[in-house]
């Protein structure tokens, strides 16, 4: 049971570190974008916004690896996960990995709920 509470953190670390580092080092080629997806990425890609988001993804992915810093990581990764889900719903026209990422962030927030009580 003790090991089970580390699963959401490990999955989030993998997803966000891989996604963030792939932006800079191109491990996997980017999928072809069309329509609204292409317009969105052209707009934000040229502004430097995506670079800032990817840096935050890497920072959050690294922080979530350490149990003492998981609450900070959830505060960084939570809004990014919601934006991924909203992008999928409103721009891509469907739901994909964004829903899984949001659920993992919520699971990690629930596991670390004692650390968030001071914010309430």
Coordinates of N, CA and C in Angstrom, one line a residue:
X1 N 0.8 -1.2 0.0 CA 0.0 0.0 0.0 C 0.9 1.3 0.0
X2 N 2.0 1.2 0.7 CA 2.9 2.3 0.8 C 3.4 2.7 -0.6
X3 N 3.7 1.6 -1.4 CA 4.2 1.8 -2.8 C 3.2 2.4 -3.7
X4 N 1.9 2.0 -3.5 CA 0.8 2.5 -4.3 C 0.6 4.0 -4.4
X5 N 1.0 4.7 -3.3 CA 0.8 6.1 -3.2 C 1.8 6.9 -4.0
X6 N 2.9 6.1 -4.5 CA 3.9 6.8 -5.3 C 3.6 6.6 -6.8
X7 N 2.6 5.8 -7.2 CA 2.3 5.6 -8.6 C 1.9 6.8 -9.3
X8 N 0.9 7.6 -8.8 CA 0.6 8.8 -9.5 C 1.7 9.8 -9.7
X9 N 2.6 9.9 -8.7 CA 3.7 10.8 -8.8 C 4.7 10.3 -9.9
X10 N 4.9 9.0 -9.9 CA 5.9 8.4 -10.9 C 5.3 8.6 -12.4
X11 N 4.0 8.4 -12.5 CA 3.4 8.6 -13.9 C 3.5 10.1 -14.3
X12 N 3.1 10.9 -13.4 CA 3.2 12.4 -13.7 C 4.6 12.8 -14.0
X13 N 5.6 12.3 -13.2 CA 7.0 12.7 -13.5 C 7.4 12.2 -14.9
X14 N 7.0 11.0 -15.2 CA 7.3 10.5 -16.6 C 6.7 11.4 -17.7
X15 N 5.4 11.6 -17.5 CA 4.6 12.3 -18.6 C 5.2 13.7 -18.8
X16 N 5.3 14.4 -17.7 CA 5.7 15.9 -17.8 C 7.2 16.0 -18.1
X17 N 8.1 15.2 -17.6 CA 9.5 15.2 -18.0 C 9.7 14.9 -19.4
X18 N 9.0 13.8 -19.9 CA 9.1 13.4 -21.3 C 8.6 14.5 -22.2
X19 N 7.4 15.0 -21.9 CA 6.8 16.1 -22.7 C 7.6 17.3 -22.7
X20 N 8.1 17.7 -21.6 CA 8.9 19.0 -21.5 C 10.2 18.9 -22.2
X21 N 10.9 17.8 -21.9 CA 12.2 17.6 -22.5 C 12.1 17.3 -24.0
X22 N 11.1 16.7 -24.5 CA 10.9 16.4 -25.9 C 10.7 17.7 -26.7
X23 N 10.2 18.7 -26.0 CA 10.1 20.1 -26.7 C 11.4 20.6 -27.0
X24 N 12.4 20.4 -26.1 CA 13.7 21.0 -26.3 C 14.7 20.0 -27.1
X25 N 14.5 18.7 -26.9 CA 15.5 17.8 -27.5 C 14.9 16.9 -28.7
X26 N 13.6 17.0 -28.9 CA 12.9 16.3 -30.0 C 13.2 14.8 -30.1
X27 N 12.9 14.1 -29.0 CA 13.1 12.6 -28.9 C 12.1 12.0 -29.9
X28 N 10.9 12.4 -29.9 CA 9.8 11.9 -30.8 C 9.4 13.0 -31.7
X29 N 9.2 12.8 -33.0 CA 8.7 13.9 -33.8 C 7.3 14.4 -33.4
X30 N 7.1 15.6 -33.6 CA 5.8 16.2 -33.3 C 4.7 15.8 -34.3
X31 N 3.5 15.5 -33.9 CA 2.5 15.1 -34.8 C 2.1 16.3 -35.7
X32 N 1.6 15.9 -36.9 CA 1.2 16.9 -37.9 C -0.1 17.6 -37.3
X33 N -0.1 18.9 -37.3 CA -1.2 19.7 -36.8 C -1.9 20.4 -38.0
X34 N -3.2 20.5 -37.9 CA -4.0 21.2 -38.9 C -5.1 22.0 -38.2
X35 N -5.7 22.9 -39.0 CA -6.8 23.7 -38.5 C -6.5 24.5 -37.2
X36 N -7.4 24.4 -36.3 CA -7.3 25.2 -35.0 C -6.1 24.8 -34.2
X37 N -5.7 23.5 -34.3 CA -4.5 23.1 -33.5 C -3.3 23.8 -34.0
X38 N -3.2 23.9 -35.4 CA -2.0 24.5 -36.0 C -2.0 26.0 -35.6
X39 N -3.2 26.7 -35.8 CA -3.3 28.1 -35.5 C -2.9 28.4 -34.0
X40 N -3.3 27.6 -33.1 CA -3.0 27.7 -31.7 C -1.5 27.6 -31.4
X41 N -0.9 26.5 -32.0 CA 0.5 26.3 -31.8 C 1.4 27.4 -32.4
X42 N 1.0 27.8 -33.6 CA 1.7 28.9 -34.2 C 1.7 30.2 -33.4
X43 N 0.5 30.5 -32.9 CA 0.4 31.7 -32.1 C 1.3 31.6 -30.8
X44 N 1.1 30.5 -30.1 CA 1.9 30.4 -28.8 C 3.3 30.0 -29.0
X45 N 3.6 29.3 -30.0 CA 5.0 28.9 -30.3 C 5.9 30.1 -30.6
X46 N 5.4 31.0 -31.4 CA 6.1 32.2 -31.7 C 6.3 33.2 -30.6
X47 N 5.5 33.1 -29.6 CA 5.5 34.1 -28.5 C 6.5 33.8 -27.4
X48 N 6.9 32.5 -27.4 CA 7.8 32.1 -26.3 C 7.0 31.5 -25.1
X49 N 5.6 31.5 -25.2 CA 4.8 31.0 -24.2 C 5.0 29.5 -24.0
X50 N 5.1 28.7 -25.1 CA 5.3 27.3 -25.0 C 6.6 27.0 -24.3
X51 N 7.6 27.8 -24.6 CA 8.9 27.5 -23.9 C 8.8 27.7 -22.4
X52 N 8.1 28.7 -22.0 CA 7.9 28.9 -20.5 C 7.1 27.7 -19.9
X53 N 6.0 27.3 -20.6 CA 5.2 26.2 -20.1 C 6.1 24.9 -20.0
X54 N 6.9 24.6 -21.0 CA 7.7 23.4 -21.0 C 8.8 23.5 -19.9
X55 N 9.3 24.6 -19.6 CA 10.3 24.8 -18.5 C 9.5 24.4 -17.2
X56 N 8.3 24.9 -17.1 CA 7.5 24.6 -15.9 C 7.2 23.2 -15.8
X57 N 6.9 22.5 -16.9 CA 6.7 21.1 -16.9 C 7.9 20.3 -16.4
X58 N 9.1 20.7 -16.9 CA 10.3 20.0 -16.4 C 10.5 20.2 -14.9
X59 N 10.3 21.5 -14.5 CA 10.5 21.8 -13.1 C 9.5 21.0 -12.2
X60 N 8.2 21.0 -12.6 CA 7.2 20.2 -11.9 C 7.5 18.7 -11.9
X61 N 7.9 18.2 -13.1 CA 8.2 16.8 -13.2 C 9.4 16.4 -12.3
X62 N 10.4 17.3 -12.2 CA 11.5 17.0 -11.3 C 11.1 17.1 -9.8
X63 N 10.3 18.1 -9.5 CA 9.8 18.3 -8.1 C 9.0 17.1 -7.6
X64 N 8.1 16.6 -8.5 CA 7.2 15.5 -8.0 C 7.9 14.2 -7.8
X65 N 9.2 14.1 -8.2 CA 10.0 12.9 -7.9 C 10.3 12.8 -6.4
X66 N 10.4 14.0 -5.7 CA 10.7 14.0 -4.3 C 9.5 14.2 -3.5
X67 N 9.2 13.3 -2.6 CA 8.0 13.3 -1.8 C 7.8 14.6 -1.0
X68 N 8.9 15.2 -0.5 CA 8.8 16.5 0.2 C 8.3 17.6 -0.6
X69 N 8.5 17.5 -1.9 CA 8.1 18.7 -2.8 C 6.9 18.4 -3.7
X70 N 6.2 17.3 -3.4 CA 5.1 16.9 -4.3 C 4.0 17.9 -4.3
X71 N 3.7 18.5 -3.2 CA 2.6 19.5 -3.1 C 3.0 20.7 -4.0
X72 N 4.2 21.2 -4.0 CA 4.7 22.3 -4.9 C 4.5 21.9 -6.3
X73 N 4.9 20.6 -6.6 CA 4.7 20.1 -8.0 C 3.3 20.1 -8.4
X74 N 2.4 19.7 -7.6 CA 1.0 19.7 -7.9 C 0.5 21.1 -8.2
X75 N 1.0 22.1 -7.4 CA 0.6 23.5 -7.7 C 1.1 24.0 -9.0
X76 N 2.2 23.5 -9.5 CA 2.7 23.9 -10.8 C 2.0 23.1 -11.9
X77 N 1.9 21.8 -11.7 CA 1.4 20.9 -12.8 C -0.1 20.9 -12.9
X78 N -0.8 21.3 -11.9 CA -2.3 21.3 -11.9 C -2.9 22.2 -13.0
X79 N -2.5 23.5 -13.0 CA -3.0 24.3 -14.1 C -2.5 23.9 -15.5
X80 N -1.4 23.4 -15.6 CA -0.9 22.9 -16.9 C -1.8 21.7 -17.4
X81 N -2.1 20.8 -16.4 CA -2.9 19.7 -16.8 C -4.3 20.1 -17.2
X82 N -4.9 21.1 -16.5 CA -6.2 21.6 -16.9 C -6.1 22.2 -18.3
X83 N -5.1 22.9 -18.6 CA -4.9 23.6 -19.9 C -4.8 22.5 -21.0
X84 N -4.1 21.4 -20.7 CA -4.0 20.3 -21.7 C -5.4 19.8 -22.0
X85 N -6.2 19.5 -20.9 CA -7.5 19.0 -21.1 C -8.4 20.0 -21.8
X86 N -8.3 21.3 -21.5 CA -9.1 22.3 -22.2 C -8.7 22.4 -23.7
X87 N -7.4 22.3 -24.0 CA -7.0 22.3 -25.4 C -7.6 21.1 -26.1
X88 N -7.5 19.9 -25.5 CA -8.1 18.8 -26.1 C -9.6 18.9 -26.4
X89 N -10.3 19.5 -25.4 CA -11.8 19.6 -25.6 C -12.1 20.7 -26.6
X90 N -11.6 21.9 -26.5 CA -12.0 23.0 -27.3 C -11.3 23.2 -28.6
X91 N -10.0 22.8 -28.7 CA -9.3 23.0 -29.9 C -9.1 21.7 -30.7
X92 N -8.7 20.6 -30.0 CA -8.5 19.4 -30.7 C -9.9 18.6 -31.0
X93 N -10.9 19.0 -30.2 CA -12.2 18.4 -30.5 C -12.4 17.0 -29.9
X94 N -11.7 16.7 -28.9 CA -11.9 15.4 -28.2 C -11.1 15.3 -26.9
X95 N -11.3 14.2 -26.2 CA -10.5 14.1 -24.9 C -9.5 12.9 -25.1
X96 N -8.3 13.2 -24.7 CA -7.3 12.2 -24.8 C -6.5 12.0 -23.4
X97 N -5.2 12.2 -23.5 CA -4.4 12.0 -22.3 C -4.6 13.1 -21.3
X98 N -5.2 14.2 -21.7 CA -5.4 15.3 -20.8 C -6.3 14.9 -19.6
X99 N -7.3 14.1 -19.8 CA -8.2 13.6 -18.8 C -7.4 12.7 -17.8
X100 N -6.5 11.9 -18.3 CA -5.7 11.0 -17.4 C -4.8 11.9 -16.6
X101 N -4.2 12.9 -17.2 CA -3.2 13.7 -16.5 C -4.0 14.5 -15.4
X102 N -5.1 15.0 -15.7 CA -5.9 15.7 -14.6 C -6.3 14.8 -13.5
X103 N -6.7 13.6 -13.8 CA -7.0 12.6 -12.8 C -5.8 12.2 -11.9
X104 N -4.6 12.1 -12.6 CA -3.4 11.8 -11.8 C -3.0 13.0 -10.9
X105 N -3.2 14.2 -11.4 CA -2.9 15.4 -10.5 C -3.9 15.4 -9.3
X106 N -5.2 15.1 -9.6 CA -6.2 15.1 -8.5 C -5.8 14.0 -7.5
X107 N -5.4 12.8 -8.0 CA -5.1 11.7 -7.1 C -3.9 12.1 -6.3
X108 N -2.9 12.8 -6.9 CA -1.7 13.2 -6.1 C -2.1 14.3 -5.1
X109 N -3.0 15.2 -5.4 CA -3.4 16.2 -4.5 C -4.2 15.6 -3.3
X110 N -5.0 14.5 -3.6 CA -5.7 13.8 -2.6 C -4.7 13.1 -1.6
X111 N -3.7 12.5 -2.2 CA -2.7 11.8 -1.4 C -1.9 12.8 -0.5
X112 N -1.7 14.0 -1.0 CA -1.0 15.0 -0.2 C -1.9 16.1 0.4
X113 N -3.1 15.7 0.6 CA -4.1 16.7 1.1 C -3.7 17.4 2.4
X114 N -3.0 16.7 3.3 CA -2.6 17.3 4.5 C -1.7 18.6 4.3
X115 N -0.9 18.5 3.2 CA 0.0 19.6 2.9 C -0.8 20.9 2.4
X116 N -2.0 20.6 1.9 CA -2.8 21.7 1.3 C -3.8 22.4 2.4
X117 N -3.9 21.8 3.5 CA -4.9 22.3 4.5 C -4.5 23.7 5.0
X118 N -3.3 24.1 4.9 CA -2.9 25.4 5.3 C -3.4 26.5 4.3
X119 N -3.6 26.1 3.1 CA -4.1 27.0 2.1 C -5.6 27.3 2.2
X120 N -6.3 26.4 2.9 CA -7.8 26.6 3.0 C -8.1 27.6 4.1

